[in-house]
Coordinates of C-alpha atoms in Angstrom, one line a residue:
X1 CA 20.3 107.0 48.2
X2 CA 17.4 105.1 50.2
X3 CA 16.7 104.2 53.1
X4 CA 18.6 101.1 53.0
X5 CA 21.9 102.9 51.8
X6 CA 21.3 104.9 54.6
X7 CA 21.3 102.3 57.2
X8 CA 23.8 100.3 55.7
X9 CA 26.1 103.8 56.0
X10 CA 25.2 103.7 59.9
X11 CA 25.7 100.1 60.6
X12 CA 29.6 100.8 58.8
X13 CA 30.3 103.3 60.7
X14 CA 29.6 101.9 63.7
X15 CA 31.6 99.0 62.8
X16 CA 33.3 99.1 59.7
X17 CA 34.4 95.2 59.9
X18 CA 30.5 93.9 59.8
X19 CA 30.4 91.3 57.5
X20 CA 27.4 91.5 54.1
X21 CA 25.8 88.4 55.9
X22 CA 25.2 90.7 59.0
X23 CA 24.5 93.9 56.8
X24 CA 22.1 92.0 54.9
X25 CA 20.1 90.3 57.9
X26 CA 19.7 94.4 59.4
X27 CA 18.5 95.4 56.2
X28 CA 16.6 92.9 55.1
X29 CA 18.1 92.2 51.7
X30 CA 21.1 89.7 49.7
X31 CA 24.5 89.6 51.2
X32 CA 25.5 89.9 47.5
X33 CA 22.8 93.0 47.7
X34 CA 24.9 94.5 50.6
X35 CA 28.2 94.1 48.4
X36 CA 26.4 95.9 45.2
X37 CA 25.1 98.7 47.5
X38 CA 28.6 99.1 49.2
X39 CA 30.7 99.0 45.7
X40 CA 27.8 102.0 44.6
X41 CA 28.0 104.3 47.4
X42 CA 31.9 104.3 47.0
X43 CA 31.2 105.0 43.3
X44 CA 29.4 108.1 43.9
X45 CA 31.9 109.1 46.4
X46 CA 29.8 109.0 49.4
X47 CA 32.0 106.1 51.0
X48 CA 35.6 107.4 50.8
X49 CA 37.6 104.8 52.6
X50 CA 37.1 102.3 55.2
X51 CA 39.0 103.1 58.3
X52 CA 40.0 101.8 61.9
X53 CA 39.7 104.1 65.4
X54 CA 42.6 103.7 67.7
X55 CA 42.2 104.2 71.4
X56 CA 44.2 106.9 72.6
X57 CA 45.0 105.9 76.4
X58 CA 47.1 103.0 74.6
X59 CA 49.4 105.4 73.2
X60 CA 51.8 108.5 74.6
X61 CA 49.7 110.9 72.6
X62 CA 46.8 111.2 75.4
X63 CA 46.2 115.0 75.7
X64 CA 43.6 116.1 73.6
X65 CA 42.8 119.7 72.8
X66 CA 40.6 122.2 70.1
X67 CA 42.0 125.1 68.8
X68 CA 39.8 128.4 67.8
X69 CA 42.3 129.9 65.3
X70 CA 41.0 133.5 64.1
X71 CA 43.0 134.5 60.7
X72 CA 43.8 137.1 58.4
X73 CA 41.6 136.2 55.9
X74 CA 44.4 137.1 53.2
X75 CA 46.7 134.1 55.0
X76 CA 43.9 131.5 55.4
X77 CA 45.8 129.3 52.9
X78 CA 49.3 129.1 54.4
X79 CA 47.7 128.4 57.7
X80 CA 45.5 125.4 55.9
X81 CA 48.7 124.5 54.9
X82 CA 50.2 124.1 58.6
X83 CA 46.9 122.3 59.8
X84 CA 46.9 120.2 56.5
X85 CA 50.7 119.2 56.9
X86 CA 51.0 118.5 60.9
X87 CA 50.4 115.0 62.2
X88 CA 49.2 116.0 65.5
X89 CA 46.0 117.7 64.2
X90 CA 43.2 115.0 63.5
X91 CA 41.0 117.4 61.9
X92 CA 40.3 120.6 61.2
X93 CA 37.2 122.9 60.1
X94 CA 36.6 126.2 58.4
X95 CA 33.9 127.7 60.7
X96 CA 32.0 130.5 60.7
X97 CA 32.7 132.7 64.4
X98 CA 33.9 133.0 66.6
X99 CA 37.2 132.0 64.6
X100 CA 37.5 131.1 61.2
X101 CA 39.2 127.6 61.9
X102 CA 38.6 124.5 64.5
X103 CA 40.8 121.8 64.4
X104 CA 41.4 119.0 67.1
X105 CA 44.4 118.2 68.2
X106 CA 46.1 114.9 70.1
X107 CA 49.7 115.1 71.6
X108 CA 51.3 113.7 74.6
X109 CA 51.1 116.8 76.9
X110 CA 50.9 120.4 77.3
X111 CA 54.6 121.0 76.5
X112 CA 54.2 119.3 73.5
X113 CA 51.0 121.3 72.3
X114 CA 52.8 124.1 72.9
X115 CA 56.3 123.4 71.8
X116 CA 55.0 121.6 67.8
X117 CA 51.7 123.4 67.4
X118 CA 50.9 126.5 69.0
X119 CA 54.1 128.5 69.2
X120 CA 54.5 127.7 65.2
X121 CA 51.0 128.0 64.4
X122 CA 51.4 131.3 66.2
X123 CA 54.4 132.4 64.6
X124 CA 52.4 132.0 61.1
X125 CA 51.8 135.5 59.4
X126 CA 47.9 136.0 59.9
X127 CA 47.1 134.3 62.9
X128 CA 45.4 137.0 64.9
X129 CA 44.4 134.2 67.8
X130 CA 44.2 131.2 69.1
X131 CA 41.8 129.8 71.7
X132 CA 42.7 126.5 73.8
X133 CA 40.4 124.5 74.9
X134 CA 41.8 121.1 76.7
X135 CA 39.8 117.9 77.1
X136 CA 39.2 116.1 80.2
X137 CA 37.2 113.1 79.0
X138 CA 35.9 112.0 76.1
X139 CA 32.0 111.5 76.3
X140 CA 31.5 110.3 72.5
X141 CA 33.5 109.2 69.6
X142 CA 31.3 108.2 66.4
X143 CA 33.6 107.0 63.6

């Protein structure tokens, strides 16, 4: 990967719809360039899908929240299991302190958070804690 690869990555993830014309004009190169570049990095596996973003005030689902789950280490894969499986977590990481997962979270209110993730993720064999942290704003969103 170059240094063109690498800007084409930014410019896509910034906005995914950009045509190769555009890409190509940024770059400096061959819309059909742009198009042979693109079809590579998803060879190699570093462009796994293309995507949309929503906005989440247009939808019920406008509480957003991260969870600091500390585990059993002996349970961590029934609780990847949970996080893996529940629509209301958008992501999830294995981290290293001060819990042992991270995973963001997006339902409509508080009773909600509690009532579909944290009283089952709670009632999971292993989970020694959970830390909530609620959103007020959003300052960023990347991709």
């Amino acid at each position: 990967m170059d240094d063109i690869d690498a800007t084409i990555l930014r410019e896509l993830q910034r906005d995914g719809k950009m045509s190769m014309a555009a890409l190509g004009s940024i770059v400096g190169v061959a819309p059909s360039t742009v198009y042979k570049r693109i079809e590579k990095l998803k060879k190699a596996g570093i462009i796994e899908r293309f995507t949309i973003v929503t906005n989440p005030k247009c939808f019920e689902h406008t509480l957003t929240a991260f969870l600091n789950i500390r585990v059993d280490p002996d349970e961590k894969p029934d609780i990847e299991d949970f996080i893996q499986s529940h629509p209301d977590i958008l992501g999830a990481y294995e981290v290293l302190e001060p819990g042992d997962f991270f995973a963001k979270i997006r339902v409509q209110n508080i009773t909600e958070l509690k009532r579909s993730i944290l009283m089952p993720l709670s009632d999971l064999p292993g989970v020694k804690e959970i830390q909530t942290i609620i959103s007020v704003r959003e300052i960023k969103r990347q991709g």
